[in-house]
Amino acid sequence: MAPARSSPASSPPPTSLDGLVAAKEIVIACGPGGVGKTTTAAAVGLQAALHHGGKVLVVTVDPARRLADALGLEGIGDTERRVPDDAFRAAGLKPRGELWAAMLDTKQSWDALIRRHAPDERTKDEILRNPLYQNISGRFVQSHDYIAMERLYEIHASSTYDLIVVDTPPTRNALDFLDAPERLADFFSSRLLRWLIVPYRSKLVNVATRPFYQIADRILGTQFLADISEFFVLFQSMYDGFVERAQSVTRLLSDRRTTFMVVSTLEAVPLREAEFFADELTKRRLHLGAIVLNKVLPGYFTDPVATGTAAAMKEQAADLAAALAPDLAAAGPELGDEETIRRVLGEVAESFLNFHVVANRERDERAHLAVAPEVLCAVPFFDTDIYDLAGLLRLGEQIWSG
Amino acid sequence: MSSLLDLRLVFVTGKGGVGKTTVASALALLASQRGKRVLICEVDGRGDVAGLYEAPPTGYQEREVLPGLFVMTMDTEASLREYLKLQLRIPVVGRIGPLAKAFDFVATAAPGVREILTVGKFCYQVRERQYDLVVVDAPASGHIIGQLAAPQAINELVKVGLIRSQTDWMLDILSDPARTGLVAVCTPEEMPVNETVELAGRVRTETTVALRGVVVNRVLPELFGRQEEAVFDALCSARPRRRLDGLVGEEAGTVLAAARLAVTMRRTRAAHLDRLRAGIDPAVPLFFLPYLFARSQGLRTTRQVATSLGEELGF
């Protein structure tokens, strides 16, 4: 009997972003700050819209102004907008599908959440007016993490898009946003919350909790404690809705249709953080689909022949200048000065040898990468910023087909 | 204006990935080299600071890693314990247990409590005068405002209580430009520059802390002057390049292309620097640190950055 054909589940994993993204509904771009996460997410969304068709949405947190401009996102809050055909035409592109973009506005999203979950008008108004709520929704760091995932869930549940690419907010700890839904659920079911709410309901404080209030009173003052209580009594009415929602968000993150794309550079600090992050994803049984390494120096910087040429150029700069002077003088009399040519050759060689040191370190880092995603790709150092569809295209093409 | 190193408390911030921790470590090292007793505090503690001095990871208890240079890692629970003991005279033995949970809860619910314990610790160090200079490797620019504005936010939210009375002397220290200052680190790239300009505006309107300087990190060297660039362009044309190939080996074209990349990169970045200068109050100085073509990060790099920083500060 012939050996059984391997089941589809054990077929080899995709080796390119193209293959990876084709099978997913959600791609979450994450990683340390300052590595080009937003740009990479946008570039992946663009490639998907170009090649896979359907409706693709890129949700970004804080895009560079010119990038926001290119995507038609300037000043629109968190409504989803379609990237206009004109923008594609200007870049000489004819996408098979539609590219949509949205910018995450934490405050607006929180308010929308309250409106949805509040049991009645009065509760809704009181929460929206509560100074503590305004503080939390506006400034509170973790609220960004939670709301990003919440918004993702909402958009996915609307089943409007074939693919959603999400750029995660820069967090103090890259993992915060993964825990945010769960933490919020914990938060609402904690005994402490009940403790805090008790004095608001009745003046009856039992012996066990009295020391807690005495200390809290001394530190925070009674009025503030009452404010907190009021806030949570109001929130309590939305408890079920919130916890259920938080659990659904967690389920969506670990769903087979969701994959994570860790973005980093090859610099030591961001790379360690990205490795740690990738490791945690695996531990949580979340899908580590790809690692994208941005701003990688061109491969020629580690090429031994080129390096030898640069070294020779530096050493023999004076002789070379003498040999080249007639050629250059023929192009323009002011170009034939031997001393200037020698200096230029020296600088050119020196620059190469400098970057050679950095490129070697990068190569070493890459070779010893401690995690194994399905897809690993590198984006070369672009000499200019990426701020339009053409730039996104250039970046996307580097990583799309592997 | 007095020098950065004459301040008592310096917060160093910047967008992720621009080298904020390296600059903070270098600044502290420079001050210690100039005879000051310096404490550097890491807020988002991952032990990076100690690593930049080739020292083992540090905890909440400060440790001298180089002569006159002390390192500590911020830990809000430990700070709370210290606070309770010193300010409220509530002795806490061992772990705080349920109180820590209560604290965690309140700190999560009430924005500002965690921040004030952090900032409070630094202000306390300044008030106690155990160090000439406290350098804070502060949160990234997205979060620093919340931290620096915390004493004021608490003042608005908490009307009475001990915390309220604490915030007054903290605000005194934070608002005093002779004692406290903020340094923003950025690189000459689009997003870091945008964020720095935005930060400068928010620091002015939302906090009482003075922005005392912007450190521009990783500035690429200028390869050519104008005349030299014309020669470089000519070298890149077909005939001279072929001759060069013949003289030094086949890859001369690659070496020239690499230099072209370096020139373009520098030029793109220069435009961002112009934007930075235009977007920041002219009274705030910019300090430039060169891109380091180094093998790795460590004490050697930190020393190099400290030396460059010293030159920029006029030492």
XYZ file of C-alpha atoms in Angstrom:
717
model
C 0.000 0.000 0.000
C 1.299 3.390 -0.929
C 2.134 5.662 1.984
C -0.718 7.981 2.854
C -0.467 11.402 1.328
C 0.331 13.947 3.899
C -2.756 15.786 5.089
C -3.168 19.435 4.088
C -2.424 20.465 7.650
C 1.097 19.116 7.447
C 1.895 20.529 4.038
C 4.922 22.785 4.119
C 4.258 26.258 5.512
C 4.366 29.199 3.120
C 7.792 30.569 2.366
C 6.716 34.058 1.393
C 4.523 36.776 2.800
C 2.399 36.340 -0.315
C 1.561 32.769 0.664
C 1.212 33.563 4.356
C -1.110 36.523 3.960
C -3.226 34.803 1.281
C -4.558 32.371 3.885
C -5.213 34.853 6.707
C -7.873 37.378 7.564
C -5.876 39.315 10.124
C -2.218 40.298 10.124
C -0.966 42.007 13.274
C 2.272 43.938 12.893
C 4.127 44.244 16.163
C 7.600 44.823 17.523
C 9.739 47.512 19.120
C 9.243 51.203 18.394
C 11.055 53.025 15.621
C 11.624 50.083 13.273
C 9.126 50.933 10.549
C 6.141 48.939 11.777
C 3.541 51.303 10.341
C 5.210 51.510 6.950
C 5.625 47.756 6.774
C 1.977 47.150 7.675
C 0.885 49.600 4.995
C 3.209 47.998 2.433
C 1.805 44.527 3.158
C -1.750 45.850 2.851
C -0.895 47.430 -0.482
C 0.623 44.207 -1.846
C -2.442 42.240 -0.777
C -4.773 44.720 -2.465
C -2.628 44.640 -5.617
C -2.216 40.882 -5.908
C -4.951 39.138 -3.950
C -7.819 41.486 -4.604
C -10.803 41.840 -2.317
C -11.138 44.526 0.315
C -8.030 45.150 2.369
C -7.971 47.444 5.383
C -4.857 48.844 7.019
C -5.420 50.120 10.547
C -2.574 52.333 11.708
C -1.912 54.050 14.962
C 0.316 56.980 14.274
C 1.424 57.202 10.658
C 3.947 59.733 9.441
C 2.085 62.736 8.120
C 3.148 62.257 4.539
C 2.198 58.587 4.655
C -1.181 59.507 6.105
C -1.524 61.966 3.238
C -0.701 59.305 0.682
C -3.342 57.025 2.139
C -5.891 59.837 2.251
C -5.963 59.659 6.053
C -5.232 63.239 6.918
C -7.479 64.492 9.682
C -10.246 61.923 9.454
C -10.268 60.340 12.909
C -10.918 56.646 12.971
C -13.403 56.276 10.128
C -12.320 53.863 7.440
C -11.501 55.474 4.121
C -10.818 53.996 0.738
C -7.475 54.955 -0.778
C -8.580 56.904 -3.863
C -8.004 55.579 -7.379
C -6.157 58.779 -8.220
C -3.461 57.889 -5.727
C -3.010 54.508 -7.415
C -3.043 56.000 -10.881
C -0.398 58.531 -9.839
C 1.807 55.625 -8.794
C 1.048 53.790 -12.040
C -0.829 51.020 -10.246
C -4.015 49.135 -11.022
C -4.930 47.113 -7.969
C -7.132 44.013 -8.260
C -8.819 44.846 -4.989
C -9.567 47.854 -2.836
C -7.229 49.331 -0.261
C -8.834 50.942 2.759
C -7.151 52.680 5.631
C -8.129 53.858 9.085
C -6.311 55.633 11.831
C -6.947 54.596 15.402
C -8.282 57.338 17.629
C -8.202 56.021 21.185
C -10.560 58.566 22.680
C -13.212 58.170 19.996
C -13.033 54.396 20.158
C -13.476 54.375 23.923
C -16.468 56.652 23.702
C -18.015 54.408 21.079
C -17.425 51.427 23.334
C -19.170 53.116 26.243
C -22.122 54.060 24.048
C -22.472 50.459 22.951
C -22.261 48.865 26.370
C -24.014 51.394 28.586
C -27.359 50.043 29.803
C -29.102 53.416 29.588
C -28.640 57.046 28.592
C -28.011 58.269 32.112
C -25.165 55.832 32.783
C -23.649 56.652 29.407
C -23.659 60.394 30.071
C -22.321 60.029 33.577
C -19.424 57.866 32.462
C -18.531 60.133 29.580
C -18.523 63.069 31.983
C -16.575 61.334 34.757
C -13.137 62.992 35.149
C -11.531 59.646 35.857
C -12.952 58.178 32.657
C -11.684 61.123 30.646
C -8.287 60.636 32.160
C -8.215 56.916 31.509
C -9.488 57.042 27.936
C -7.254 59.938 27.005
C -3.930 59.395 28.701
C -3.864 55.961 30.198
C -1.274 53.915 28.376
C -2.908 50.529 28.602
C -6.141 51.905 27.244
C -4.454 52.255 23.840
C -3.521 48.615 23.900
C -6.973 47.480 24.770
C -8.789 49.689 22.356
C -6.579 48.675 19.421
C -7.547 45.047 19.892
C -11.160 45.929 20.589
C -11.373 47.936 17.391
C -9.812 45.085 15.450
C -12.475 42.742 16.782
C -15.233 45.122 15.876
C -13.999 45.604 12.330
C -13.485 41.898 11.838
C -16.949 41.130 13.191
C -18.439 43.585 10.690
C -17.158 41.177 7.991
C -16.594 44.067 5.622
C -13.009 43.204 4.733
C -11.210 40.186 3.362
C -7.981 41.138 5.090
C -7.189 43.467 7.973
C -3.599 44.528 8.604
C -3.146 46.120 12.021
C -0.270 48.215 13.206
C -0.011 47.949 16.992
C 0.584 50.954 19.228
C 4.085 51.498 20.546
C 3.928 50.057 24.033
C 6.115 50.258 27.055
C 6.143 46.507 26.984
C 5.588 45.064 23.534
C 3.314 42.409 24.975
C 0.896 44.660 26.788
C -1.666 44.669 24.070
C -1.902 40.880 24.079
C -2.788 40.843 27.751
C -4.999 43.893 27.657
C -8.333 42.136 27.024
C -7.682 39.565 29.717
C -6.433 42.135 32.172
C -9.538 44.183 31.677
C -11.723 41.164 32.395
C -9.693 40.391 35.526
C -9.993 43.945 36.559
C -13.770 43.933 36.583
C -14.135 40.662 38.397
C -11.596 41.404 41.128
C -12.459 41.440 44.773
C -10.720 44.757 45.119
C -13.210 46.342 42.833
C -15.958 45.157 45.151
C -14.032 46.538 48.105
C -13.777 49.890 46.496
C -17.407 49.991 45.580
C -18.723 49.049 49.056
C -18.341 52.389 50.809
C -20.102 54.076 47.993
C -23.116 51.861 48.468
C -23.181 51.813 52.244
C -21.204 53.273 55.032
C -20.894 49.826 56.485
C -17.236 48.837 56.238
C -16.354 45.548 57.795
C -13.407 44.809 60.045
C -11.415 43.025 57.373
C -11.423 45.900 54.920
C -11.114 48.772 57.368
C -7.290 48.968 57.346
C -7.362 49.173 53.586
C -9.630 52.200 53.649
C -7.702 53.860 56.386
C -4.530 53.682 54.335
C -6.245 54.535 51.083
C -7.929 57.486 52.768
C -4.697 58.791 54.111
C -2.926 58.529 50.817
C -5.607 59.509 48.372
C -8.190 61.455 50.327
C -11.838 60.489 50.713
C -13.143 62.503 47.794
C -10.871 60.843 45.300
C -11.779 57.434 46.640
C -15.434 58.312 46.186
C -14.717 59.380 42.595
C -13.079 56.068 41.890
C -16.000 54.237 43.454
C -18.534 56.105 41.430
C -16.657 55.422 38.272
C -16.550 51.711 38.925
C -20.146 51.480 40.050
C -21.053 52.957 36.689
C -18.702 50.621 34.907
C -20.074 47.659 36.816
C -23.312 47.972 34.898
C -21.394 47.203 31.743
C -19.415 44.388 33.258
C -20.947 41.473 31.356
C -20.681 43.200 28.026
C -17.062 44.120 28.604
C -15.850 40.770 29.859
C -17.599 38.874 27.137
C -16.125 41.186 24.580
C -12.653 40.899 26.064
C -12.861 37.122 25.854
C -13.979 37.269 22.242
C -11.030 39.515 21.434
C -8.642 37.028 23.040
C -10.198 34.206 21.041
C -9.820 36.147 17.817
C -6.113 36.734 18.450
C -5.457 33.017 18.758
C -7.712 32.105 15.854
C -6.161 30.265 12.917
C -7.137 33.148 10.649
C -4.894 35.533 12.580
C -1.137 35.785 12.160
C 1.524 37.989 13.727
C 4.265 39.763 11.818
C 7.137 40.886 14.029
C 8.980 43.886 12.610
C 12.492 44.839 13.721
C 15.826 46.138 12.563
C 19.134 44.338 13.038
C 20.300 46.711 15.725
C 21.006 44.940 18.974
C 18.417 46.495 21.274
C 15.343 46.355 19.016
C 16.332 42.898 17.821
C 16.529 41.483 21.372
C 13.100 42.945 22.025
C 11.708 41.451 18.826
C 13.142 38.032 19.670
C 11.625 38.189 23.111
C 8.339 39.136 21.565
C 8.422 36.328 18.999
C 9.260 33.904 21.765
C 6.288 35.022 23.833
C 3.949 34.680 20.864
C 5.010 31.080 20.472
C 4.598 30.408 24.186
C 1.069 31.735 24.033
C 0.369 29.527 21.029
C -0.223 32.555 18.863
C 0.803 32.315 15.242
C 4.245 33.752 14.539
C 3.861 34.119 10.798
C 6.740 36.343 9.789
C 9.674 38.388 10.911
C 10.438 41.404 8.760
C 13.871 42.961 9.208
C 13.897 46.579 8.136
C 16.732 48.927 7.196
C 19.176 46.128 6.479
C 22.386 47.349 4.821
C 22.900 46.110 1.246
C 24.650 42.741 0.972
C 27.595 44.179 -0.973
C 28.962 45.705 2.237
C 30.000 42.245 3.384
C 31.257 41.100 -0.011
C 34.969 40.231 0.360
C 35.929 41.331 -3.164
C 34.259 44.728 -2.766
C 35.846 45.119 0.658
C 39.265 44.320 -0.849
C 38.658 46.892 -3.566
C 37.765 49.522 -0.962
C 40.875 48.742 1.076
C 43.068 48.995 -2.020
C 41.377 52.243 -3.014
C 42.167 53.724 0.351
C 45.783 52.579 0.334
C 46.583 53.615 -3.222
C 44.461 56.749 -3.313
C 47.379 58.980 -4.354
C 48.530 56.717 -7.208
C 44.963 56.206 -8.392
C 44.359 59.943 -8.348
C 47.386 60.501 -10.558
C 46.206 57.841 -12.998
C 42.644 59.153 -13.128
C 43.417 62.875 -13.301
C 43.748 63.054 -17.131
C 40.384 61.297 -17.684
C 38.637 63.607 -15.281
C 40.339 66.724 -16.579
C 39.004 65.774 -20.010
C 35.457 65.906 -18.590
C 36.066 69.312 -17.059
C 39.270 71.200 -16.260
C 38.169 71.888 -12.679
C 37.765 68.134 -12.077
C 41.367 67.215 -12.726
C 42.937 68.333 -9.450
C 44.887 65.321 -8.166
C 44.653 66.296 -4.505
C 40.848 66.586 -4.663
C 40.582 63.256 -6.474
C 42.761 61.638 -3.825
C 40.547 62.993 -1.048
C 37.379 61.831 -2.796
C 38.747 58.333 -3.310
C 39.832 58.219 0.316
C 36.391 59.261 1.544
C 34.624 56.803 -0.766
C 36.770 53.921 0.461
C 36.553 54.977 4.092
C 32.775 55.183 3.923
C 32.558 51.688 2.482
C 34.853 50.250 5.158
C 32.833 51.984 7.890
C 29.556 50.489 6.728
C 31.364 47.181 6.264
C 31.831 47.014 10.057
C 28.143 47.631 10.686
C 27.033 45.233 7.941
C 29.167 42.467 9.441
C 27.548 42.963 12.811
C 24.118 42.830 11.171
C 24.977 39.640 9.326
C 26.099 38.079 12.578
C 22.887 39.111 14.329
C 20.817 37.677 11.526
C 22.671 34.376 11.510
C 22.059 33.918 15.221
C 18.411 34.883 15.282
C 16.917 32.884 18.141
C 13.460 32.374 16.683
C 12.106 30.645 13.613
C 9.051 32.208 11.977
C 7.431 30.703 8.898
C 8.669 33.586 6.804
C 11.795 35.651 7.352
C 12.414 38.612 5.098
C 14.721 41.587 4.953
C 14.165 45.048 3.561
C 17.237 46.950 2.390
C 18.092 50.380 3.715
C 16.271 52.824 1.467
C 18.173 55.993 0.757
C 15.021 58.093 1.042
C 11.913 58.096 3.223
C 8.809 56.253 2.206
C 5.877 58.601 1.988
C 3.752 57.584 -0.971
C 2.254 54.546 -2.643
C 5.269 54.229 -4.933
C 7.504 54.004 -1.878
C 5.240 51.484 -0.196
C 5.281 49.499 -3.409
C 9.075 49.521 -3.479
C 9.183 48.245 0.104
C 6.432 45.691 -0.435
C 8.070 44.192 -3.496
C 11.176 43.477 -1.443
C 9.313 41.239 0.958
C 6.259 39.933 -0.841
C 7.428 36.973 -2.915
C 10.389 35.809 -0.854
C 22.423 79.653 30.063
C 24.003 77.228 32.503
C 25.251 73.893 31.274
C 23.156 70.763 31.137
C 25.470 69.195 33.687
C 24.771 71.934 36.227
C 21.187 70.717 36.583
C 20.235 68.391 39.415
C 17.628 66.312 37.579
C 17.665 65.506 33.856
C 14.996 63.451 32.133
C 16.141 61.892 28.857
C 13.417 60.840 26.449
C 13.000 60.016 22.771
C 11.104 57.842 20.340
C 11.846 54.132 20.501
C 14.972 53.126 18.605
C 16.775 56.485 18.540
C 19.334 55.613 21.212
C 17.691 57.263 24.220
C 19.221 54.848 26.734
C 22.677 55.169 25.175
C 22.538 58.964 25.338
C 21.267 58.931 28.938
C 24.050 56.539 29.935
C 26.650 58.639 28.134
C 25.405 61.832 29.770
C 25.663 60.240 33.230
C 29.110 58.862 32.422
C 30.296 62.269 31.190
C 29.102 63.961 34.391
C 30.841 61.365 36.555
C 34.035 61.765 34.537
C 33.859 65.456 35.328
C 33.858 64.722 39.037
C 30.180 64.673 39.829
C 28.405 62.103 41.924
C 25.751 60.812 39.532
C 22.748 58.544 39.774
C 21.187 57.161 36.616
C 17.713 55.660 36.956
C 16.190 53.362 34.449
C 12.418 53.596 34.288
C 11.377 50.966 31.742
C 13.791 48.626 33.445
C 15.177 45.954 31.215
C 18.676 46.302 32.595
C 19.972 47.995 29.450
C 21.694 50.789 31.358
C 23.873 48.503 33.468
C 24.701 46.605 30.286
C 25.965 49.802 28.650
C 28.511 50.055 31.503
C 29.335 46.335 31.259
C 27.906 45.870 34.752
C 25.538 43.151 35.971
C 21.825 44.074 36.091
C 20.802 46.447 38.860
C 17.693 46.635 41.034
C 15.860 49.303 42.978
C 18.804 49.687 45.341
C 21.354 51.891 43.598
C 24.817 50.453 42.973
C 28.088 52.131 42.048
C 29.164 50.680 38.708
C 32.001 53.095 37.907
C 33.641 55.663 40.205
C 30.978 58.211 41.151
C 28.395 56.613 38.892
C 25.419 54.833 40.440
C 22.698 52.877 38.641
C 19.215 51.931 39.781
C 16.148 50.440 38.140
C 12.763 51.894 38.974
C 10.307 49.578 40.695
C 7.006 51.183 41.668
C 6.163 48.652 44.352
C 9.496 49.162 46.079
C 9.019 52.888 45.674
C 5.595 52.653 47.296
C 7.037 50.742 50.221
C 9.747 53.330 50.672
C 7.200 56.093 50.365
C 4.919 54.611 52.998
C 7.829 54.176 55.358
C 9.452 57.566 54.842
C 6.482 59.824 54.291
C 3.597 58.208 56.096
C 5.579 56.346 58.734
C 3.767 53.137 57.927
C 6.336 50.376 58.340
C 5.974 47.607 55.804
C 7.594 44.313 56.579
C 8.391 41.928 53.755
C 6.153 42.006 50.733
C 3.217 44.305 50.866
C 0.845 41.497 49.896
C -2.757 42.629 49.730
C -1.691 46.232 49.922
C 0.403 45.779 46.805
C -2.625 44.410 45.009
C -4.697 47.292 46.234
C -1.988 49.624 45.071
C -1.801 47.948 41.681
C -5.494 48.370 41.351
C -5.628 51.980 42.370
C -2.560 52.766 40.282
C -4.215 51.199 37.266
C -7.512 52.906 37.889
C -6.144 56.286 38.844
C -3.698 57.507 36.265
C -0.901 59.392 37.889
C -0.379 57.339 41.013
C 2.244 55.091 39.458
C 3.827 58.038 37.727
C 3.968 60.126 40.850
C 5.745 57.393 42.754
C 8.309 57.284 39.967
C 8.781 61.020 39.640
C 8.505 61.371 43.407
C 11.449 59.076 43.897
C 13.629 61.223 41.641
C 12.523 64.455 43.248
C 13.217 62.891 46.623
C 16.770 62.048 45.516
C 17.238 65.645 44.421
C 15.862 67.022 47.676
C 18.046 64.769 49.796
C 21.149 65.945 47.876
C 22.882 62.596 47.920
C 23.851 63.116 44.294
C 25.020 66.093 42.280
C 23.014 64.926 39.305
C 20.173 62.473 38.774
C 19.781 61.316 35.152
C 16.538 59.545 34.302
C 16.371 57.175 31.361
C 12.735 58.169 31.036
C 9.875 56.534 29.137
C 9.664 57.002 25.361
C 8.345 60.352 24.180
C 4.780 59.030 23.956
C 4.692 58.470 27.699
C 6.981 61.089 29.206
C 4.348 63.811 29.218
C 2.062 61.734 31.431
C 4.904 61.200 33.841
C 6.055 64.802 34.019
C 2.504 66.101 34.228
C 1.536 63.605 36.939
C 2.065 65.868 39.960
C -0.169 68.471 38.377
C -2.770 65.925 37.288
C -2.864 64.574 40.825
C -3.275 68.092 42.108
C -6.356 68.434 39.935
C -7.846 65.052 40.786
C -6.995 64.694 44.450
C -8.267 67.578 46.481
C -7.064 66.529 49.916
C -4.905 63.838 51.471
C -1.239 63.279 51.928
C -0.473 62.780 48.258
C -1.851 66.201 47.558
C 0.479 67.787 50.064
C 3.376 65.861 48.560
C 2.907 67.194 45.078
C 3.732 70.761 46.039
C 7.421 70.254 46.726
C 7.722 67.945 43.720
C 6.293 70.665 41.497
C 8.775 73.100 43.040
C 11.672 70.937 41.906
C 10.219 70.015 38.520
C 9.325 73.593 37.618
C 12.707 75.035 38.552
C 14.724 75.433 35.321
C 17.917 75.763 37.338
C 17.433 72.302 38.772
C 15.325 70.232 36.384
C 15.443 69.799 32.627
C 14.313 67.524 29.846
C 16.531 66.308 27.015
C 14.916 64.845 23.905
C 16.901 62.426 21.782
C 16.115 61.937 18.126
C 17.701 60.830 14.886
C 17.614 62.855 11.651
C 14.739 60.771 10.286
C 11.165 61.674 9.485
C 9.217 60.136 12.359
C 11.669 60.873 15.167
C 11.825 64.516 14.043
C 8.029 64.776 13.864
C 7.717 63.289 17.294
C 10.376 65.557 18.774
C 8.755 68.702 17.407
C 5.407 67.530 18.761
C 6.998 66.664 22.094
C 8.585 70.103 22.396
C 5.160 71.694 21.969
C 3.491 69.421 24.491
C 6.254 69.874 27.053
C 5.679 73.598 26.881
C 1.897 73.473 27.170
C 1.276 70.436 29.375
C 4.175 70.300 31.811
C 6.173 72.655 33.977
C 9.496 71.128 32.959
C 11.895 72.981 30.681
C 13.216 71.382 27.484
C 16.945 71.978 27.805
C 18.249 70.440 24.635
C 17.702 68.066 21.734
C 20.378 65.472 21.081
C 20.476 64.463 17.438
C 21.947 61.004 17.379
C 23.495 59.044 14.494
C 24.357 61.972 12.254
C 26.057 60.585 9.159
C 29.396 62.104 8.174
C 29.496 64.555 5.315
C 31.658 62.837 2.711
C 32.231 65.657 0.252
C 32.247 69.374 -0.119
C 30.762 70.859 -3.282
C 33.940 70.675 -5.405
C 34.620 67.136 -4.218
C 31.105 66.055 -5.070
C 31.574 67.210 -8.660
C 34.726 65.062 -8.809
C 32.808 62.154 -7.281
C 30.071 62.478 -9.916
C 32.704 62.488 -12.617
C 34.374 59.402 -11.119
C 31.054 57.560 -11.319
C 30.765 58.090 -15.089
C 31.656 55.187 -17.343
C 35.254 55.881 -18.410
C 36.867 56.742 -15.076
C 34.966 53.897 -13.424
C 36.251 51.368 -15.940
C 39.778 52.642 -15.440
C 39.341 52.427 -11.675
C 38.070 48.849 -12.055
C 41.200 48.025 -13.968
C 43.435 49.575 -11.328
C 41.987 48.276 -8.057
C 39.706 45.327 -8.906
C 36.340 44.543 -10.371
C 34.187 45.978 -7.610
C 35.120 49.672 -7.845
C 31.600 50.368 -9.153
C 30.087 48.801 -6.027
C 32.280 50.869 -3.742
C 31.239 54.012 -5.614
C 27.564 52.979 -5.424
C 27.924 52.485 -1.672
C 29.291 56.002 -1.315
C 26.393 57.268 -3.424
C 23.993 55.621 -0.947
C 25.794 57.273 1.972
C 25.613 60.685 0.275
C 21.893 60.362 -0.487
C 21.137 59.157 3.016
C 22.943 62.100 4.503
C 21.112 64.497 2.199
C 17.666 63.082 3.056
C 18.528 63.395 6.697
C 19.760 66.952 6.374
C 16.277 67.994 5.245
C 14.826 66.510 8.428
C 17.383 68.387 10.505
C 16.253 71.642 8.921
C 12.683 70.769 9.844
C 13.767 69.999 13.395
C 15.577 73.315 13.785
C 12.595 75.200 12.408
C 10.156 73.364 14.658
C 11.953 73.872 17.965
C 12.256 77.026 20.027
C 15.523 78.680 18.865
C 16.596 78.981 22.511
C 16.770 75.186 22.810
C 20.212 74.021 21.661
C 20.722 71.029 19.364
C 23.615 68.692 20.119
C 24.899 66.448 17.352
C 26.324 62.974 17.864
C 27.960 61.133 14.965
C 26.756 57.802 13.633
C 29.011 55.218 15.225
C 30.407 52.626 12.888
C 30.937 50.276 15.794
C 30.908 46.557 16.286
C 28.432 46.489 19.131
C 27.012 48.248 22.132
C 28.862 48.296 25.412
C 31.060 50.454 27.580
C 33.329 51.304 24.659
C 30.414 52.734 22.705
C 29.080 54.543 25.781
C 32.501 56.177 26.275
C 32.633 57.261 22.624
C 29.185 58.809 22.867
C 30.147 60.510 26.154
C 33.218 62.016 24.490
C 31.199 63.349 21.556
C 28.578 64.708 23.913
C 31.290 66.430 25.954
C 32.616 68.111 22.802
C 29.129 69.307 21.914
C 28.665 70.718 25.410
C 31.915 72.627 25.016
C 34.198 70.627 27.315
